[in-house]
């Protein structure tokens, strides 16, 4: 690893990290643009993760999320997730700031121990009412699928952002603020194709942050980033943390 990158990371006052599906790939979760497997292979996520798909066939969409929750219960955070937890400990331990902005809904960053997490696209572990949007903690398991909201009787849905929906405003504001105020920005495991998350590295560049991309493949960001590591995040992130703080 080039020595300037760990040095800049070590000296940063505020590190912001944007993660995408690639960071969970080494935990065994298919990325969004990878083919789905098993029973769900014939569906494209873009055809299931929309309000229209849910209205058309709520049972199908609910069952897809139930299947994804089941997959998640059998996987664990990988060394990339744990390296980000360590990075946060090191920088906050000496009075700096750390913001982890994730597009992932899988909750693996929290399970790995990260604390200051901005979930831009929600969390698959939470459920809300489709009609009024209230978060629901408990509900009756009945014949009826999806289950019903205990407050209004409306259908329940996962608390994730679907295609065509707006992002939670507070989370987006926090992410923009982090991109504008950080001095070191890492874009890891994301194709930087889906807006508005995809514009965050550019915002950081405009505000003079050092922007490091970690992705085995080229993305629209690669040639604009301050540096790019063509590597798996589960390998590059632990190496980076060891070189900066080890
Ligand atoms: P994508 O599936 O678009 O991209 C995953 C990226 O991870 C690709 O660029 C891969 O090259 C890279 N990658 C794969 N394995 C990796 C590894 N081990 N280490 C590092 N990188 C790796 O996923 P996202 O960019 O997260 O939105 O997609 C963004 C959003 O688009 C998702 O949150 C979802 C989707 O539509 C919503 O559902 C609203």
Coordinates of N, CA, C and O in Angstrom, one line a residue, residues 101-195:
X101 N -21.5 5.9 6.2 CA -22.8 6.0 5.4 C -22.9 4.7 4.7 O -22.1 4.3 3.9
X102 N -24.0 4.0 4.9 CA -24.2 2.8 4.1 C -25.5 2.7 3.3 O -26.5 3.2 3.7
X103 N -25.3 2.1 2.1 CA -26.5 1.9 1.3 C -27.1 0.5 1.6 O -28.1 0.1 1.0
X104 N -26.4 -0.3 2.4 CA -26.8 -1.6 2.7 C -27.9 -1.7 3.7 O -27.9 -0.9 4.7
X105 N -28.8 -2.6 3.5 CA -29.9 -2.7 4.5 C -29.8 -3.9 5.4 O -30.6 -4.2 6.2
X106 N -28.6 -4.6 5.3 CA -28.4 -5.9 5.9 C -28.0 -5.8 7.4 O -28.0 -6.8 8.1
X107 N -27.7 -4.6 7.9 CA -27.4 -4.4 9.4 C -26.1 -5.0 9.8 O -25.8 -5.1 11.0
X108 N -25.2 -5.4 8.8 CA -23.9 -6.1 9.2 C -22.9 -5.1 9.8 O -22.1 -5.5 10.7
X109 N -23.0 -3.8 9.5 CA -22.1 -2.9 10.1 C -22.4 -2.8 11.6 O -21.5 -2.7 12.4
X110 N -23.7 -2.7 12.0 CA -24.1 -2.6 13.4 C -23.6 -3.9 14.1 O -23.1 -3.9 15.2
X111 N -23.9 -5.0 13.4 CA -23.5 -6.3 14.1 C -22.0 -6.4 14.3 O -21.5 -7.1 15.2
X112 N -21.2 -5.7 13.4 CA -19.7 -5.7 13.6 C -19.3 -4.7 14.6 O -18.1 -4.6 15.0
X113 N -20.2 -3.9 15.1 CA -19.8 -2.9 16.2 C -19.6 -1.5 15.8 O -19.3 -0.7 16.7
X114 N -19.9 -1.2 14.6 CA -19.8 0.3 14.2 C -20.9 1.0 14.9 O -22.0 0.5 15.2
X115 N -20.6 2.3 15.2 CA -21.6 3.1 16.0 C -22.3 4.2 15.2 O -23.5 4.3 15.2
X116 N -21.5 5.1 14.6 CA -22.1 6.2 14.0 C -22.4 5.9 12.5 O -21.7 6.2 11.6
X117 N -23.6 5.2 12.4 CA -24.0 4.7 11.0 C -25.1 5.5 10.5 O -26.1 5.7 11.2
X118 N -25.0 5.9 9.3 CA -26.1 6.5 8.6 C -26.7 5.5 7.6 O -26.0 5.2 6.6
X119 N -27.9 5.0 7.8 CA -28.5 4.0 6.9 C -29.3 4.8 5.9 O -30.5 5.1 6.1
X120 N -28.7 4.9 4.7 CA -29.4 5.7 3.6 C -30.6 5.0 3.0 O -31.5 5.7 2.6
X121 N -30.5 3.7 3.0 CA -31.6 2.9 2.3 C -32.4 2.1 3.3 O -33.1 1.2 2.9
X122 N -32.4 2.5 4.6 CA -33.2 1.8 5.6 C -32.5 0.5 6.1 O -31.3 0.3 5.9
X123 N -33.3 -0.4 6.7 CA -32.8 -1.6 7.3 C -33.9 -2.7 7.2 O -35.0 -2.5 7.6
X124 N -33.4 -3.8 6.7 CA -34.4 -4.9 6.4 C -34.9 -5.5 7.7 O -36.0 -6.1 7.7
X125 N -34.3 -5.3 8.8 CA -34.7 -5.8 10.1 C -35.9 -5.0 10.7 O -36.5 -5.5 11.6
X126 N -36.1 -3.9 10.1 CA -37.3 -3.1 10.6 C -38.5 -3.2 9.7 O -38.3 -3.4 8.5
X127 N -39.6 -3.0 10.3 CA -40.9 -3.1 9.5 C -41.7 -1.8 9.8 O -41.7 -1.3 10.9
X128 N -42.4 -1.4 8.7 CA -43.3 -0.2 8.9 C -44.6 -0.4 8.2 O -44.7 -1.3 7.4
X129 N -45.5 0.5 8.5 CA -46.9 0.4 7.9 C -46.8 1.0 6.5 O -46.3 2.1 6.3
X130 N -47.3 0.2 5.6 CA -47.3 0.7 4.2 C -48.2 2.0 4.0 O -47.9 2.9 3.3
X131 N -49.3 2.0 4.8 CA -50.2 3.1 4.7 C -49.7 4.4 5.3 O -49.7 5.5 4.7
X132 N -49.2 4.3 6.6 CA -48.9 5.6 7.3 C -47.4 5.7 7.6 O -47.0 6.7 8.2
X133 N -46.6 4.7 7.4 CA -45.2 4.8 7.6 C -44.7 4.6 9.0 O -43.5 4.7 9.2
X134 N -45.6 4.4 10.0 CA -45.1 4.2 11.4 C -44.3 2.9 11.5 O -44.7 1.9 11.0
X135 N -43.2 3.0 12.2 CA -42.4 1.8 12.5 C -43.2 1.0 13.5 O -43.7 1.4 14.5
X136 N -43.2 -0.3 13.2 CA -43.9 -1.3 14.0 C -42.9 -2.3 14.6 O -42.1 -2.8 13.9
X137 N -43.0 -2.4 16.0 CA -42.1 -3.3 16.6 C -42.6 -4.8 16.7 O -41.8 -5.7 16.5
X138 N -43.9 -4.9 16.9 CA -44.4 -6.3 17.0 C -45.7 -6.4 16.2 O -46.4 -5.4 16.1
X139 N -45.9 -7.6 15.7 CA -47.2 -7.8 14.9 C -47.5 -9.3 15.1 O -46.7 -10.1 15.4
X140 N -48.8 -9.5 14.8 CA -49.4 -10.9 14.9 C -48.9 -11.7 13.6 O -49.1 -11.2 12.5
X141 N -48.5 -12.9 13.8 CA -48.2 -13.8 12.7 C -49.6 -14.5 12.4 O -50.1 -15.1 13.3
X142 N -50.1 -14.2 11.2 CA -51.4 -14.8 10.9 C -51.3 -15.5 9.5 O -50.3 -15.5 8.9
X143 N -52.4 -16.1 9.1 CA -52.5 -16.6 7.8 C -52.2 -15.6 6.7 O -51.6 -15.8 5.7
X144 N -52.7 -14.4 7.0 CA -52.6 -13.2 6.1 C -51.2 -12.8 5.9 O -50.5 -12.6 6.9
X145 N -50.7 -12.7 4.7 CA -49.4 -12.3 4.4 C -49.5 -11.2 3.3 O -50.2 -11.4 2.3
X146 N -48.9 -10.0 3.5 CA -48.1 -9.6 4.7 C -48.9 -9.4 5.9 O -50.1 -9.1 5.8
X147 N -48.3 -9.4 7.1 CA -49.0 -9.2 8.3 C -49.6 -7.7 8.4 O -49.2 -6.9 7.6
X148 N -50.5 -7.5 9.3 CA -51.2 -6.2 9.4 C -50.7 -5.3 10.5 O -50.2 -5.8 11.5
X149 N -50.8 -4.0 10.2 CA -50.3 -3.0 11.2 C -51.3 -3.0 12.4 O -52.5 -3.0 12.2
X150 N -50.7 -3.2 13.6 CA -51.5 -3.3 14.8 C -52.3 -1.9 15.1 O -53.3 -1.9 15.8
X151 N -51.8 -0.8 14.5 CA -52.5 0.5 14.7 C -53.6 0.7 13.8 O -54.7 1.1 14.2
X152 N -53.4 0.5 12.5 CA -54.5 0.9 11.5 C -55.0 -0.3 10.6 O -55.9 -0.1 9.8
X153 N -54.4 -1.4 10.8 CA -54.9 -2.6 10.0 C -54.3 -2.6 8.6 O -54.6 -3.5 7.8
X154 N -53.5 -1.6 8.2 CA -52.9 -1.6 6.9 C -51.8 -2.7 6.7 O -51.5 -3.3 7.7
X155 N -51.3 -2.9 5.5 CA -50.3 -3.9 5.3 C -48.9 -3.5 5.8 O -48.6 -2.3 5.7
X156 N -48.1 -4.4 6.3 CA -46.8 -4.0 6.8 C -45.8 -4.3 5.6 O -46.0 -5.1 4.8
X157 N -44.7 -3.5 5.7 CA -43.7 -3.6 4.6 C -42.3 -3.4 5.3 O -42.2 -2.9 6.4
X158 N -41.2 -3.8 4.7 CA -39.9 -3.6 5.3 C -39.6 -2.1 5.3 O -40.0 -1.4 4.4
X159 N -38.8 -1.7 6.3 CA -38.4 -0.2 6.3 C -37.2 0.0 5.5 O -36.1 0.3 6.0
X160 N -37.3 -0.2 4.2 CA -36.2 0.0 3.3 C -36.7 1.0 2.2 O -37.9 1.1 2.0
X161 N -35.7 1.6 1.5 CA -36.0 2.5 0.4 C -36.1 1.7 -0.8 O -35.2 1.0 -1.2
X162 N -37.3 1.8 -1.5 CA -37.5 1.1 -2.7 C -37.2 2.0 -3.9 O -37.2 3.3 -3.8
X163 N -37.0 1.4 -5.1 CA -36.8 2.2 -6.3 C -37.9 3.2 -6.5 O -39.1 2.8 -6.3
X164 N -37.6 4.4 -6.7 CA -38.6 5.4 -7.0 C -39.0 6.2 -5.7 O -39.8 7.1 -5.8
X165 N -38.5 5.7 -4.5 CA -38.9 6.4 -3.3 C -37.8 7.3 -2.9 O -36.6 7.2 -3.2
X166 N -38.2 8.3 -2.0 CA -37.1 9.3 -1.6 C -36.4 8.7 -0.4 O -37.0 7.9 0.4
X167 N -35.2 9.2 -0.1 CA -34.4 8.7 1.0 C -34.9 9.4 2.3 O -35.4 10.5 2.2
X168 N -34.7 8.7 3.5 CA -35.1 9.4 4.7 C -34.3 10.7 4.8 O -33.1 10.8 4.7
X169 N -35.0 11.9 4.9 CA -34.4 13.2 4.8 C -33.3 13.4 5.8 O -32.2 14.0 5.5
X170 N -33.5 13.0 7.1 CA -32.5 13.2 8.1 C -31.2 12.4 7.8 O -30.1 13.0 7.9
X171 N -31.3 11.2 7.3 CA -30.1 10.4 7.0 C -29.4 11.0 5.8 O -28.2 11.1 5.8
X172 N -30.2 11.5 4.8 CA -29.5 12.1 3.6 C -28.8 13.4 4.0 O -27.6 13.6 3.6
X173 N -29.4 14.2 4.9 CA -28.8 15.4 5.3 C -27.5 15.1 6.1 O -26.5 15.8 5.9
X174 N -27.5 14.1 6.9 CA -26.3 13.7 7.7 C -25.2 13.2 6.8 O -24.0 13.6 7.0
X175 N -25.6 12.5 5.7 CA -24.6 12.0 4.8 C -24.0 13.1 4.0 O -22.7 13.2 3.8
X176 N -24.8 14.1 3.6 CA -24.3 15.2 2.8 C -23.3 16.1 3.7 O -22.2 16.4 3.3
X177 N -23.7 16.3 4.9 CA -22.9 17.0 5.9 C -21.5 16.3 6.1 O -20.5 17.0 6.0
X178 N -21.6 15.0 6.2 CA -20.3 14.3 6.4 C -19.4 14.4 5.2 O -18.2 14.6 5.3
X179 N -20.0 14.3 4.0 CA -19.2 14.4 2.7 C -18.6 15.8 2.6 O -17.5 15.9 2.1
X180 N -19.3 16.8 3.0 CA -18.8 18.2 2.9 C -17.8 18.5 3.9 O -17.0 19.4 3.7
X181 N -17.8 17.9 5.1 CA -16.9 18.3 6.2 C -15.8 17.3 6.4 O -14.9 17.7 7.2
X182 N -15.8 16.1 5.8 CA -14.7 15.2 6.1 C -13.4 15.6 5.4 O -13.5 16.4 4.4
X183 N -12.3 15.1 5.8 CA -11.1 15.3 5.1 C -10.6 14.1 4.4 O -9.7 14.1 3.6
X184 N -11.2 12.9 4.8 CA -10.8 11.6 4.1 C -12.1 10.9 3.9 O -12.9 10.7 4.8
X185 N -12.4 10.6 2.6 CA -13.6 9.9 2.2 C -13.3 8.5 1.6 O -12.4 8.5 0.7
X186 N -13.9 7.5 2.0 CA -13.7 6.2 1.4 C -15.0 5.7 0.8 O -16.0 5.7 1.4
X187 N -14.9 5.3 -0.5 CA -16.1 4.7 -1.2 C -15.7 3.3 -1.4 O -14.9 2.9 -2.2
X188 N -16.4 2.4 -0.7 CA -16.0 0.9 -0.7 C -17.2 0.1 -1.1 O -18.3 0.2 -0.6
X189 N -16.9 -0.8 -2.1 CA -17.9 -1.8 -2.5 C -19.2 -1.3 -3.1 O -20.2 -1.9 -3.0
X190 N -19.1 -0.1 -3.7 CA -20.3 0.4 -4.4 C -20.1 0.8 -5.8 O -19.0 1.3 -6.2
X191 N -21.1 0.5 -6.7 CA -20.9 0.8 -8.1 C -21.1 2.3 -8.4 O -20.9 2.7 -9.5
X192 N -21.4 3.1 -7.4 CA -21.7 4.5 -7.5 C -22.5 4.8 -8.8 O -22.2 5.6 -9.6
X193 N -23.6 4.0 -8.9 CA -24.6 4.2 -10.0 C -25.9 4.7 -9.5 O -26.6 5.3 -10.3
X194 N -26.2 4.5 -8.2 CA -27.5 4.9 -7.8 C -27.5 6.2 -7.0 O -26.8 6.3 -6.0
X195 N -28.3 7.2 -7.5 CA -28.3 8.5 -6.8 C -29.4 8.5 -5.7 O -30.3 7.7 -5.7

